[in-house]
PDB file of N, CA and C in Angstrom:
ATOM      1  N   MET W   1       9.748 -45.620 177.984  1.00  0.00           N
ATOM      2  CA  MET W   1       9.383 -47.033 177.247  1.00  0.00           C
ATOM      3  C   MET W   1       9.807 -46.213 175.627  1.00  0.00           C
ATOM      4  N   LYS W   2       8.599 -45.689 174.998  1.00  0.00           N
ATOM      5  CA  LYS W   2       9.271 -45.050 173.311  1.00  0.00           C
ATOM      6  C   LYS W   2      10.725 -44.378 174.018  1.00  0.00           C
ATOM      7  N   THR W   3      11.147 -43.953 174.433  1.00  0.00           N
ATOM      8  CA  THR W   3      12.211 -42.951 174.253  1.00  0.00           C
ATOM      9  C   THR W   3      12.687 -44.568 173.712  1.00  0.00           C
ATOM     10  N   PHE W   4      13.209 -45.949 174.557  1.00  0.00           N
ATOM     11  CA  PHE W   4      13.974 -47.079 174.933  1.00  0.00           C
ATOM     12  C   PHE W   4      13.947 -47.242 172.871  1.00  0.00           C
ATOM     13  N   GLN W   5      12.889 -47.353 172.544  1.00  0.00           N
ATOM     14  CA  GLN W   5      12.343 -47.789 171.142  1.00  0.00           C
ATOM     15  C   GLN W   5      12.947 -47.537 170.227  1.00  0.00           C
ATOM     16  N   LEU W   6      12.714 -46.047 170.533  1.00  0.00           N
ATOM     17  CA  LEU W   6      13.513 -44.906 169.403  1.00  0.00           C
ATOM     18  C   LEU W   6      14.652 -45.275 169.467  1.00  0.00           C
ATOM     19  N   VAL W   7      14.748 -45.199 170.339  1.00  0.00           N
ATOM     20  CA  VAL W   7      16.843 -45.525 170.608  1.00  0.00           C
ATOM     21  C   VAL W   7      17.396 -46.823 169.855  1.00  0.00           C
ATOM     22  N   ARG W   8      16.449 -47.521 170.428  1.00  0.00           N
ATOM     23  CA  ARG W   8      16.601 -48.911 169.566  1.00  0.00           C
ATOM     24  C   ARG W   8      16.833 -49.387 168.721  1.00  0.00           C
ATOM     25  N   ALA W   9      15.719 -48.480 167.732  1.00  0.00           N
ATOM     26  CA  ALA W   9      15.725 -48.633 166.625  1.00  0.00           C
ATOM     27  C   ALA W   9      16.735 -47.973 165.370  1.00  0.00           C
ATOM     28  N   GLY W  10      16.846 -46.349 165.997  1.00  0.00           N
ATOM     29  CA  GLY W  10      18.044 -46.154 165.848  1.00  0.00           C
ATOM     30  C   GLY W  10      19.324 -46.566 165.744  1.00  0.00           C
ATOM     31  N   VAL W  11      19.637 -47.298 166.339  1.00  0.00           N
ATOM     32  CA  VAL W  11      20.713 -48.694 166.162  1.00  0.00           C
ATOM     33  C   VAL W  11      20.912 -49.095 165.835  1.00  0.00           C
ATOM     34  N   SER W  12      19.556 -50.016 165.956  1.00  0.00           N
ATOM     35  CA  SER W  12      19.106 -51.434 164.696  1.00  0.00           C
ATOM     36  C   SER W  12      19.900 -50.334 163.272  1.00  0.00           C
ATOM     37  N   ALA W  13      19.300 -49.910 163.059  1.00  0.00           N
ATOM     38  CA  ALA W  13      19.049 -49.087 161.332  1.00  0.00           C
ATOM     39  C   ALA W  13      20.551 -48.693 161.146  1.00  0.00           C
ATOM     40  N   ALA W  14      21.906 -47.957 162.930  1.00  0.00           N
ATOM     41  CA  ALA W  14      22.569 -47.705 161.767  1.00  0.00           C
ATOM     42  C   ALA W  14      23.229 -48.782 161.332  1.00  0.00           C
ATOM     43  N   LEU W  15      23.282 -50.206 162.637  1.00  0.00           N
ATOM     44  CA  LEU W  15      23.907 -51.495 162.569  1.00  0.00           C
ATOM     45  C   LEU W  15      24.241 -51.758 161.382  1.00  0.00           C
ATOM     46  N   THR W  16      22.726 -51.996 160.749  1.00  0.00           N
ATOM     47  CA  THR W  16      21.979 -52.369 159.635  1.00  0.00           C
ATOM     48  C   THR W  16      22.909 -51.899 158.179  1.00  0.00           C
ATOM     49  N   ILE W  17      22.777 -50.383 158.223  1.00  0.00           N
ATOM     50  CA  ILE W  17      24.005 -49.707 157.174  1.00  0.00           C
ATOM     51  C   ILE W  17      25.263 -50.091 157.621  1.00  0.00           C
ATOM     52  N   TRP W  18      25.790 -50.087 158.457  1.00  0.00           N
ATOM     53  CA  TRP W  18      27.028 -50.533 158.332  1.00  0.00           C
ATOM     54  C   TRP W  18      27.332 -52.010 157.934  1.00  0.00           C
ATOM     55  N   LEU W  19      26.236 -52.833 158.200  1.00  0.00           N
ATOM     56  CA  LEU W  19      26.350 -54.020 157.366  1.00  0.00           C
ATOM     57  C   LEU W  19      26.445 -54.116 156.477  1.00  0.00           C
ATOM     58  N   ILE W  20      25.623 -53.447 155.582  1.00  0.00           N
ATOM     59  CA  ILE W  20      25.557 -53.214 154.026  1.00  0.00           C
ATOM     60  C   ILE W  20      26.651 -52.531 153.783  1.00  0.00           C
ATOM     61  N   GLN W  21      27.098 -51.868 154.096  1.00  0.00           N
ATOM     62  CA  GLN W  21      28.826 -51.090 153.423  1.00  0.00           C
ATOM     63  C   GLN W  21      29.198 -51.915 153.485  1.00  0.00           C
ATOM     64  N   CYS W  22      29.710 -53.106 154.697  1.00  0.00           N
ATOM     65  CA  CYS W  22      31.233 -54.023 154.887  1.00  0.00           C
ATOM     66  C   CYS W  22      30.634 -54.934 154.010  1.00  0.00           C
ATOM     67  N   LYS W  23      29.808 -56.061 154.007  1.00  0.00           N
ATOM     68  CA  LYS W  23      29.162 -56.542 152.962  1.00  0.00           C
ATOM     69  C   LYS W  23      29.376 -55.901 151.224  1.00  0.00           C
ATOM     70  N   SER W  24      29.373 -54.339 151.181  1.00  0.00           N
ATOM     71  CA  SER W  24      29.701 -54.448 149.597  1.00  0.00           C
ATOM     72  C   SER W  24      30.978 -53.935 149.232  1.00  0.00           C
ATOM     73  N   ASN W  25      31.710 -53.806 150.079  1.00  0.00           N
ATOM     74  CA  ASN W  25      33.166 -53.729 150.193  1.00  0.00           C
ATOM     75  C   ASN W  25      33.001 -52.073 149.692  1.00  0.00           C
ATOM     76  N   GLN W  26      31.999 -50.894 150.137  1.00  0.00           N
ATOM     77  CA  GLN W  26      32.665 -50.021 150.636  1.00  0.00           C
ATOM     78  C   GLN W  26      33.159 -49.154 151.320  1.00  0.00           C
ATOM     79  N   PRO W  27      33.410 -48.558 150.918  1.00  0.00           N
ATOM     80  CA  PRO W  27      34.091 -47.659 151.793  1.00  0.00           C
ATOM     81  C   PRO W  27      33.458 -47.135 153.381  1.00  0.00           C
ATOM     82  N   VAL W  28      33.458 -46.471 154.426  1.00  0.00           N
ATOM     83  CA  VAL W  28      33.105 -46.023 155.081  1.00  0.00           C
ATOM     84  C   VAL W  28      33.137 -44.285 155.528  1.00  0.00           C
ATOM     85  N   ALA W  29      32.108 -43.617 154.859  1.00  0.00           N
ATOM     86  CA  ALA W  29      32.722 -42.047 155.592  1.00  0.00           C
ATOM     87  C   ALA W  29      32.939 -42.241 156.503  1.00  0.00           C
ATOM     88  N   MET W  30      33.963 -41.347 156.640  1.00  0.00           N
ATOM     89  CA  MET W  30      34.890 -40.650 157.721  1.00  0.00           C
ATOM     90  C   MET W  30      34.627 -39.257 157.442  1.00  0.00           C
ATOM     91  N   ASP W  31      34.717 -38.539 158.345  1.00  0.00           N
ATOM     92  CA  ASP W  31      35.173 -36.674 158.834  1.00  0.00           C
ATOM     93  C   ASP W  31      36.322 -36.219 159.083  1.00  0.00           C
ATOM     94  N   THR W  32      37.254 -36.688 158.133  1.00  0.00           N
ATOM     95  CA  THR W  32      38.720 -36.606 157.809  1.00  0.00           C
ATOM     96  C   THR W  32      38.868 -35.359 157.487  1.00  0.00           C
ATOM     97  N   LYS W  33      40.036 -34.453 157.685  1.00  0.00           N
ATOM     98  CA  LYS W  33      39.944 -32.574 156.921  1.00  0.00           C
ATOM     99  C   LYS W  33      41.551 -33.281 156.198  1.00  0.00           C
ATOM    100  N   GLN W  34      41.143 -32.776 154.657  1.00  0.00           N
ATOM    101  CA  GLN W  34      42.043 -32.714 154.004  1.00  0.00           C
ATOM    102  C   GLN W  34      43.159 -31.944 154.105  1.00  0.00           C
ATOM    103  N   THR W  35      44.618 -32.124 153.634  1.00  0.00           N
ATOM    104  CA  THR W  35      45.986 -31.451 153.475  1.00  0.00           C
ATOM    105  C   THR W  35      45.663 -30.322 152.920  1.00  0.00           C
ATOM    106  N   MET W  36      45.848 -29.270 152.339  1.00  0.00           N
ATOM    107  CA  MET W  36      45.892 -28.233 151.280  1.00  0.00           C
ATOM    108  C   MET W  36      46.782 -29.144 150.050  1.00  0.00           C
ATOM    109  N   GLN W  37      47.785 -29.938 150.473  1.00  0.00           N
ATOM    110  CA  GLN W  37      48.586 -30.668 149.400  1.00  0.00           C
ATOM    111  C   GLN W  37      47.724 -31.737 148.783  1.00  0.00           C
ATOM    112  N   GLU W  38      46.937 -31.941 149.420  1.00  0.00           N
ATOM    113  CA  GLU W  38      45.603 -33.438 149.470  1.00  0.00           C
ATOM    114  C   GLU W  38      44.772 -32.531 148.463  1.00  0.00           C
ATOM    115  N   SER W  39      44.413 -31.810 149.222  1.00  0.00           N
ATOM    116  CA  SER W  39      42.899 -31.138 148.197  1.00  0.00           C
ATOM    117  C   SER W  39      43.543 -30.140 146.688  1.00  0.00           C
ATOM    118  N   LYS W  40      44.495 -29.579 146.451  1.00  0.00           N
ATOM    119  CA  LYS W  40      45.172 -28.214 145.785  1.00  0.00           C
ATOM    120  C   LYS W  40      44.238 -27.267 146.160  1.00  0.00           C
ATOM    121  N   ASP W  41      43.530 -27.233 147.226  1.00  0.00           N
ATOM    122  CA  ASP W  41      43.264 -25.470 147.574  1.00  0.00           C
ATOM    123  C   ASP W  41      44.219 -24.780 146.834  1.00  0.00           C
ATOM    124  N   TYR W  42      45.295 -24.945 147.486  1.00  0.00           N
ATOM    125  CA  TYR W  42      46.026 -23.744 147.415  1.00  0.00           C
ATOM    126  C   TYR W  42      46.591 -23.161 145.933  1.00  0.00           C
ATOM    127  N   ILE W  43      46.094 -23.885 144.895  1.00  0.00           N
ATOM    128  CA  ILE W  43      45.916 -23.020 143.444  1.00  0.00           C
ATOM    129  C   ILE W  43      45.122 -21.795 143.737  1.00  0.00           C
ATOM    130  N   GLY W  44      45.440 -20.964 142.576  1.00  0.00           N
ATOM    131  CA  GLY W  44      44.675 -19.576 142.998  1.00  0.00           C
ATOM    132  C   GLY W  44      45.942 -18.552 143.451  1.00  0.00           C
ATOM    133  N   MET W  45      45.099 -17.770 143.378  1.00  0.00           N
ATOM    134  CA  MET W  45      45.683 -15.975 143.513  1.00  0.00           C
ATOM    135  C   MET W  45      45.286 -16.040 145.157  1.00  0.00           C
ATOM    136  N   TRP W  46      46.677 -15.181 145.934  1.00  0.00           N
ATOM    137  CA  TRP W  46      46.620 -15.134 147.328  1.00  0.00           C
ATOM    138  C   TRP W  46      47.022 -13.766 147.468  1.00  0.00           C
ATOM    139  N   ILE W  47      45.888 -12.716 148.491  1.00  0.00           N
ATOM    140  CA  ILE W  47      46.648 -11.811 148.207  1.00  0.00           C
ATOM    141  C   ILE W  47      46.369 -11.276 150.099  1.00  0.00           C
ATOM    142  N   THR W  48      47.080  -9.866 150.454  1.00  0.00           N
ATOM    143  CA  THR W  48      46.836  -9.458 151.731  1.00  0.00           C
ATOM    144  C   THR W  48      45.382  -8.548 151.655  1.00  0.00           C
ATOM    145  N   ALA W  49      45.403  -8.377 152.695  1.00  0.00           N
ATOM    146  CA  ALA W  49      43.799  -7.940 152.780  1.00  0.00           C
ATOM    147  C   ALA W  49      43.494  -6.250 151.746  1.00  0.00           C
ATOM    148  N   ASP W  50      45.156  -5.730 151.914  1.00  0.00           N
ATOM    149  CA  ASP W  50      45.201  -4.669 151.295  1.00  0.00           C
ATOM    150  C   ASP W  50      45.324  -4.127 149.719  1.00  0.00           C
ATOM    151  N   GLY W  51      44.774  -5.723 149.197  1.00  0.00           N
ATOM    152  CA  GLY W  51      46.085  -6.177 147.987  1.00  0.00           C
ATOM    153  C   GLY W  51      46.753  -5.808 147.123  1.00  0.00           C
ATOM    154  N   TYR W  52      47.718  -5.526 148.313  1.00  0.00           N
ATOM    155  CA  TYR W  52      49.149  -4.888 147.956  1.00  0.00           C
ATOM    156  C   TYR W  52      50.123  -5.621 147.472  1.00  0.00           C
ATOM    157  N   ILE W  53      50.184  -7.213 147.615  1.00  0.00           N
ATOM    158  CA  ILE W  53      50.815  -8.328 147.472  1.00  0.00           C
ATOM    159  C   ILE W  53      50.290  -9.666 147.246  1.00  0.00           C
ATOM    160  N   ARG W  54      50.781 -10.113 146.173  1.00  0.00           N
ATOM    161  CA  ARG W  54      49.451 -10.808 145.435  1.00  0.00           C
ATOM    162  C   ARG W  54      50.491 -12.329 145.078  1.00  0.00           C
ATOM    163  N   HIS W  55      49.732 -13.149 145.570  1.00  0.00           N
ATOM    164  CA  HIS W  55      50.723 -14.216 145.003  1.00  0.00           C
ATOM    165  C   HIS W  55      49.962 -15.219 144.156  1.00  0.00           C
ATOM    166  N   ASN W  56      49.928 -15.677 143.092  1.00  0.00           N
ATOM    167  CA  ASN W  56      49.053 -16.437 141.851  1.00  0.00           C
ATOM    168  C   ASN W  56      49.964 -17.588 142.006  1.00  0.00           C
ATOM    169  N   LEU W  57      49.776 -19.057 142.890  1.00  0.00           N
ATOM    170  CA  LEU W  57      49.835 -19.488 142.655  1.00  0.00           C
ATOM    171  C   LEU W  57      49.538 -20.702 142.274  1.00  0.00           C
ATOM    172  N   LEU W  58      50.274 -21.137 140.847  1.00  0.00           N
ATOM    173  CA  LEU W  58      49.818 -21.715 139.519  1.00  0.00           C
ATOM    174  C   LEU W  58      50.173 -23.177 139.903  1.00  0.00           C
ATOM    175  N   PRO W  59      49.148 -24.035 138.633  1.00  0.00           N
ATOM    176  CA  PRO W  59      49.364 -24.968 138.735  1.00  0.00           C
ATOM    177  C   PRO W  59      50.557 -25.636 137.836  1.00  0.00           C
ATOM    178  N   GLY W  60      51.663 -26.638 138.339  1.00  0.00           N
ATOM    179  CA  GLY W  60      52.683 -26.963 137.749  1.00  0.00           C
ATOM    180  C   GLY W  60      53.642 -26.799 138.957  1.00  0.00           C
ATOM    181  N   ASN W  61      53.250 -25.890 139.544  1.00  0.00           N
ATOM    182  CA  ASN W  61      54.681 -25.933 140.829  1.00  0.00           C
ATOM    183  C   ASN W  61      54.912 -24.682 140.516  1.00  0.00           C
ATOM    184  N   ARG W  62      54.677 -23.423 140.117  1.00  0.00           N
ATOM    185  CA  ARG W  62      55.223 -22.053 139.838  1.00  0.00           C
ATOM    186  C   ARG W  62      54.143 -20.898 139.958  1.00  0.00           C
ATOM    187  N   TYR W  63      54.701 -19.759 140.434  1.00  0.00           N
ATOM    188  CA  TYR W  63      54.040 -18.570 140.875  1.00  0.00           C
ATOM    189  C   TYR W  63      54.965 -17.657 140.658  1.00  0.00           C
ATOM    190  N   ASP W  64      54.075 -16.570 140.396  1.00  0.00           N
ATOM    191  CA  ASP W  64      54.150 -15.220 140.170  1.00  0.00           C
ATOM    192  C   ASP W  64      53.826 -14.618 140.709  1.00  0.00           C
ATOM    193  N   GLU W  65      54.290 -13.690 141.310  1.00  0.00           N
ATOM    194  CA  GLU W  65      54.403 -12.630 143.000  1.00  0.00           C
ATOM    195  C   GLU W  65      54.519 -11.111 142.444  1.00  0.00           C
ATOM    196  N   ALA W  66      53.044 -10.196 142.981  1.00  0.00           N
ATOM    197  CA  ALA W  66      52.705  -8.572 142.272  1.00  0.00           C
ATOM    198  C   ALA W  66      52.836  -7.998 143.874  1.00  0.00           C
ATOM    199  N   ARG W  67      53.872  -6.659 143.525  1.00  0.00           N
ATOM    200  CA  ARG W  67      53.633  -5.958 144.505  1.00  0.00           C
ATOM    201  C   ARG W  67      53.487  -4.792 144.101  1.00  0.00           C
ATOM    202  N   GLY W  68      52.096  -3.834 144.451  1.00  0.00           N
ATOM    203  CA  GLY W  68      51.687  -3.026 144.526  1.00  0.00           C
ATOM    204  C   GLY W  68      51.319  -3.025 142.424  1.00  0.00           C
ATOM    205  N   LYS W  69      51.649  -1.541 142.410  1.00  0.00           N
ATOM    206  CA  LYS W  69      52.064  -1.683 140.930  1.00  0.00           C
ATOM    207  C   LYS W  69      52.631  -3.252 140.034  1.00  0.00           C
ATOM    208  N   ARG W  70      53.717  -3.271 140.464  1.00  0.00           N
ATOM    209  CA  ARG W  70      54.351  -4.437 140.014  1.00  0.00           C
ATOM    210  C   ARG W  70      54.572  -5.213 139.508  1.00  0.00           C
ATOM    211  N   GLU W  71      53.832  -5.622 138.484  1.00  0.00           N
ATOM    212  CA  GLU W  71      53.300  -6.968 138.293  1.00  0.00           C
ATOM    213  C   GLU W  71      54.525  -8.431 137.799  1.00  0.00           C
ATOM    214  N   SER W  72      54.315  -9.524 138.375  1.00  0.00           N
ATOM    215  CA  SER W  72      55.787 -10.219 137.978  1.00  0.00           C
ATOM    216  C   SER W  72      56.746  -9.620 138.643  1.00  0.00           C
ATOM    217  N   ALA W  73      56.791  -9.172 140.157  1.00  0.00           N
ATOM    218  CA  ALA W  73      57.469  -8.894 141.057  1.00  0.00           C
ATOM    219  C   ALA W  73      58.734 -10.267 141.361  1.00  0.00           C
ATOM    220  N   TYR W  74      58.581 -10.701 141.496  1.00  0.00           N
ATOM    221  CA  TYR W  74      58.956 -12.160 141.516  1.00  0.00           C
ATOM    222  C   TYR W  74      58.400 -13.039 141.056  1.00  0.00           C
ATOM    223  N   ARG W  75      58.688 -14.249 140.655  1.00  0.00           N
ATOM    224  CA  ARG W  75      58.740 -15.537 139.920  1.00  0.00           C
ATOM    225  C   ARG W  75      59.815 -16.523 140.835  1.00  0.00           C
ATOM    226  N   GLY W  76      58.880 -17.755 140.489  1.00  0.00           N
ATOM    227  CA  GLY W  76      59.803 -18.838 141.198  1.00  0.00           C
ATOM    228  C   GLY W  76      58.868 -20.329 141.534  1.00  0.00           C
ATOM    229  N   SER W  77      59.518 -21.144 141.642  1.00  0.00           N
ATOM    230  CA  SER W  77      58.818 -22.206 142.196  1.00  0.00           C
ATOM    231  C   SER W  77      58.316 -22.798 143.461  1.00  0.00           C
ATOM    232  N   TYR W  78      57.209 -23.490 143.780  1.00  0.00           N
ATOM    233  CA  TYR W  78      57.198 -23.771 145.437  1.00  0.00           C
ATOM    234  C   TYR W  78      56.308 -25.318 145.427  1.00  0.00           C
ATOM    235  N   LYS W  79      56.557 -26.113 146.104  1.00  0.00           N
ATOM    236  CA  LYS W  79      56.529 -26.981 146.613  1.00  0.00           C
ATOM    237  C   LYS W  79      55.281 -26.825 147.951  1.00  0.00           C
ATOM    238  N   VAL W  80      54.596 -27.186 148.118  1.00  0.00           N
ATOM    239  CA  VAL W  80      53.809 -27.693 149.206  1.00  0.00           C
ATOM    240  C   VAL W  80      53.558 -28.973 149.357  1.00  0.00           C
ATOM    241  N   THR W  81      53.976 -29.007 151.117  1.00  0.00           N
ATOM    242  CA  THR W  81      54.140 -30.755 151.726  1.00  0.00           C
ATOM    243  C   THR W  81      53.053 -30.495 153.041  1.00  0.00           C
ATOM    244  N   GLY W  82      51.742 -30.881 152.663  1.00  0.00           N
ATOM    245  CA  GLY W  82      50.904 -31.217 154.178  1.00  0.00           C
ATOM    246  C   GLY W  82      50.282 -30.085 153.888  1.00  0.00           C
ATOM    247  N   ASN W  83      50.652 -28.693 155.081  1.00  0.00           N
ATOM    248  CA  ASN W  83      49.889 -27.552 154.817  1.00  0.00           C
ATOM    249  C   ASN W  83      51.034 -26.387 155.128  1.00  0.00           C
ATOM    250  N   HIS W  84      52.076 -26.705 154.297  1.00  0.00           N
ATOM    251  CA  HIS W  84      53.160 -25.704 154.438  1.00  0.00           C
ATOM    252  C   HIS W  84      53.987 -25.706 152.920  1.00  0.00           C
ATOM    253  N   ILE W  85      53.965 -24.973 152.564  1.00  0.00           N
ATOM    254  CA  ILE W  85      54.369 -23.780 151.397  1.00  0.00           C
ATOM    255  C   ILE W  85      56.277 -23.850 151.475  1.00  0.00           C
ATOM    256  N   ASP W  86      57.070 -24.183 150.417  1.00  0.00           N
ATOM    257  CA  ASP W  86      58.143 -23.386 150.337  1.00  0.00           C
ATOM    258  C   ASP W  86      58.151 -22.857 149.183  1.00  0.00           C
ATOM    259  N   TYR W  87      58.940 -21.723 149.202  1.00  0.00           N
ATOM    260  CA  TYR W  87      58.860 -20.849 148.010  1.00  0.00           C
ATOM    261  C   TYR W  87      60.267 -20.919 147.176  1.00  0.00           C
ATOM    262  N   LYS W  88      61.087 -21.022 145.951  1.00  0.00           N
ATOM    263  CA  LYS W  88      62.431 -20.610 145.822  1.00  0.00           C
ATOM    264  C   LYS W  88      62.196 -19.732 144.724  1.00  0.00           C
ATOM    265  N   ASP W  89      62.392 -18.825 144.533  1.00  0.00           N
ATOM    266  CA  ASP W  89      62.219 -17.619 143.786  1.00  0.00           C
ATOM    267  C   ASP W  89      63.607 -17.860 142.810  1.00  0.00           C
ATOM    268  N   ASP W  90      63.189 -17.365 141.366  1.00  0.00           N
ATOM    269  CA  ASP W  90      64.026 -17.344 140.528  1.00  0.00           C
ATOM    270  C   ASP W  90      65.614 -17.454 140.302  1.00  0.00           C
ATOM    271  N   THR W  91      65.990 -16.071 141.287  1.00  0.00           N
ATOM    272  CA  THR W  91      67.361 -15.933 141.557  1.00  0.00           C
ATOM    273  C   THR W  91      68.055 -16.837 142.913  1.00  0.00           C
ATOM    274  N   GLY W  92      66.975 -18.013 143.633  1.00  0.00           N
ATOM    275  CA  GLY W  92      67.714 -18.408 144.778  1.00  0.00           C
ATOM    276  C   GLY W  92      67.364 -18.007 145.508  1.00  0.00           C
ATOM    277  N   PHE W  93      66.045 -17.032 146.116  1.00  0.00           N
ATOM    278  CA  PHE W  93      66.234 -16.932 147.164  1.00  0.00           C
ATOM    279  C   PHE W  93      65.112 -17.615 147.908  1.00  0.00           C
ATOM    280  N   THR W  94      64.732 -17.931 149.447  1.00  0.00           N
ATOM    281  CA  THR W  94      63.860 -19.109 149.588  1.00  0.00           C
ATOM    282  C   THR W  94      63.073 -18.180 150.760  1.00  0.00           C
ATOM    283  N   ALA W  95      62.123 -18.963 150.503  1.00  0.00           N
ATOM    284  CA  ALA W  95      60.841 -18.174 151.797  1.00  0.00           C
ATOM    285  C   ALA W  95      59.975 -19.502 152.170  1.00  0.00           C
ATOM    286  N   ASP W  96      59.192 -19.287 153.265  1.00  0.00           N
ATOM    287  CA  ASP W  96      58.603 -20.624 153.357  1.00  0.00           C
ATOM    288  C   ASP W  96      56.695 -20.149 153.967  1.00  0.00           C
ATOM    289  N   GLY W  97      55.742 -20.987 154.284  1.00  0.00           N
ATOM    290  CA  GLY W  97      55.159 -20.438 154.743  1.00  0.00           C
ATOM    291  C   GLY W  97      54.012 -21.118 155.494  1.00  0.00           C
ATOM    292  N   ASP W  98      52.995 -21.113 155.915  1.00  0.00           N
ATOM    293  CA  ASP W  98      51.797 -22.227 156.506  1.00  0.00           C
ATOM    294  C   ASP W  98      50.328 -21.839 156.030  1.00  0.00           C
ATOM    295  N   PHE W  99      49.492 -23.092 155.603  1.00  0.00           N
ATOM    296  CA  PHE W  99      47.630 -23.094 155.260  1.00  0.00           C
ATOM    297  C   PHE W  99      47.716 -23.488 156.853  1.00  0.00           C
ATOM    298  N   ARG W 100      46.704 -22.345 157.443  1.00  0.00           N
ATOM    299  CA  ARG W 100      45.981 -22.447 158.711  1.00  0.00           C
ATOM    300  C   ARG W 100      44.595 -22.174 158.214  1.00  0.00           C
ATOM    301  N   ASP W 101      43.709 -23.363 158.404  1.00  0.00           N
ATOM    302  CA  ASP W 101      41.836 -22.186 158.237  1.00  0.00           C
ATOM    303  C   ASP W 101      41.846 -21.561 156.776  1.00  0.00           C
ATOM    304  N   GLY W 102      42.348 -21.945 155.819  1.00  0.00           N
ATOM    305  CA  GLY W 102      42.270 -21.254 154.386  1.00  0.00           C
ATOM    306  C   GLY W 102      42.474 -19.886 154.219  1.00  0.00           C
ATOM    307  N   ILE W 103      43.769 -19.409 155.307  1.00  0.00           N
ATOM    308  CA  ILE W 103      44.719 -18.533 155.430  1.00  0.00           C
ATOM    309  C   ILE W 103      46.169 -19.229 155.070  1.00  0.00           C
ATOM    310  N   LEU W 104      46.430 -17.944 154.222  1.00  0.00           N
ATOM    311  CA  LEU W 104      48.352 -18.468 154.140  1.00  0.00           C
ATOM    312  C   LEU W 104      48.906 -17.204 154.685  1.00  0.00           C
ATOM    313  N   TYR W 105      49.593 -17.775 155.862  1.00  0.00           N
ATOM    314  CA  TYR W 105      50.517 -17.033 156.668  1.00  0.00           C
ATOM    315  C   TYR W 105      52.637 -17.369 156.368  1.00  0.00           C
ATOM    316  N   HIS W 106      53.032 -16.205 155.422  1.00  0.00           N
ATOM    317  CA  HIS W 106      53.829 -16.331 154.755  1.00  0.00           C
ATOM    318  C   HIS W 106      55.030 -14.437 155.321  1.00  0.00           C
ATOM    319  N   ALA W 107      56.039 -15.382 155.444  1.00  0.00           N
ATOM    320  CA  ALA W 107      57.237 -14.412 155.963  1.00  0.00           C
ATOM    321  C   ALA W 107      56.206 -13.043 156.500  1.00  0.00           C
ATOM    322  N   GLY W 108      55.536 -13.018 157.680  1.00  0.00           N
ATOM    323  CA  GLY W 108      54.868 -12.081 158.644  1.00  0.00           C
ATOM    324  C   GLY W 108      53.336 -11.365 157.554  1.00  0.00           C
ATOM    325  N   MET W 109      53.189 -11.668 156.704  1.00  0.00           N
ATOM    326  CA  MET W 109      52.075 -11.120 155.837  1.00  0.00           C
ATOM    327  C   MET W 109      51.162 -12.379 155.755  1.00  0.00           C
ATOM    328  N   VAL W 110      49.998 -12.441 156.128  1.00  0.00           N
ATOM    329  CA  VAL W 110      48.462 -12.765 156.026  1.00  0.00           C
ATOM    330  C   VAL W 110      47.914 -12.768 154.292  1.00  0.00           C
ATOM    331  N   LEU W 111      48.016 -13.866 153.950  1.00  0.00           N
ATOM    332  CA  LEU W 111      47.462 -14.326 152.419  1.00  0.00           C
ATOM    333  C   LEU W 111      46.002 -14.629 151.847  1.00  0.00           C
ATOM    334  N   TYR W 112      45.076 -13.913 152.197  1.00  0.00           N
ATOM    335  CA  TYR W 112      43.659 -14.688 151.689  1.00  0.00           C
ATOM    336  C   TYR W 112      43.463 -15.154 150.375  1.00  0.00           C
ATOM    337  N   LYS W 113      43.061 -16.481 150.131  1.00  0.00           N
ATOM    338  CA  LYS W 113      42.325 -16.392 148.648  1.00  0.00           C
ATOM    339  C   LYS W 113      41.460 -16.131 148.182  1.00  0.00           C
ATOM    340  N   GLN W 114      41.506 -15.338 146.710  1.00  0.00           N
ATOM    341  CA  GLN W 114      40.343 -14.890 146.096  1.00  0.00           C
ATOM    342  C   GLN W 114      39.981 -15.754 145.498  1.00  0.00           C
ATOM    343  N   GLN W 115      38.316 -15.154 145.864  1.00  0.00           N
ATOM    344  CA  GLN W 115      37.215 -16.287 145.292  1.00  0.00           C
ATOM    345  C   GLN W 115      36.973 -16.171 143.529  1.00  0.00           C
TER     346      GLN W 115
END
């Protein structure tokens, strides 16, 4: 009997909160995951585990890639659509990649966001 009363009280409280949110025109929080495009979490430095390849994804859709001791080995523009990234370097070469679970998979490489 006590379990039923507790469940009933919980349901009643949840309904009350829902009604208050509806009446105040406040959005009901939903558990949704933003894409990288929406969150802009892609901006920053992405590096391979050995640190050899480093992609600096800059605000304004430009990138600067370093390889080993060679800084600015490649530069160009990028576009993020959803969780996909398209690169075009300043010579016209194109490549792409995908963000999955906070990791960038690009041209056979795995890059991690530097914190």
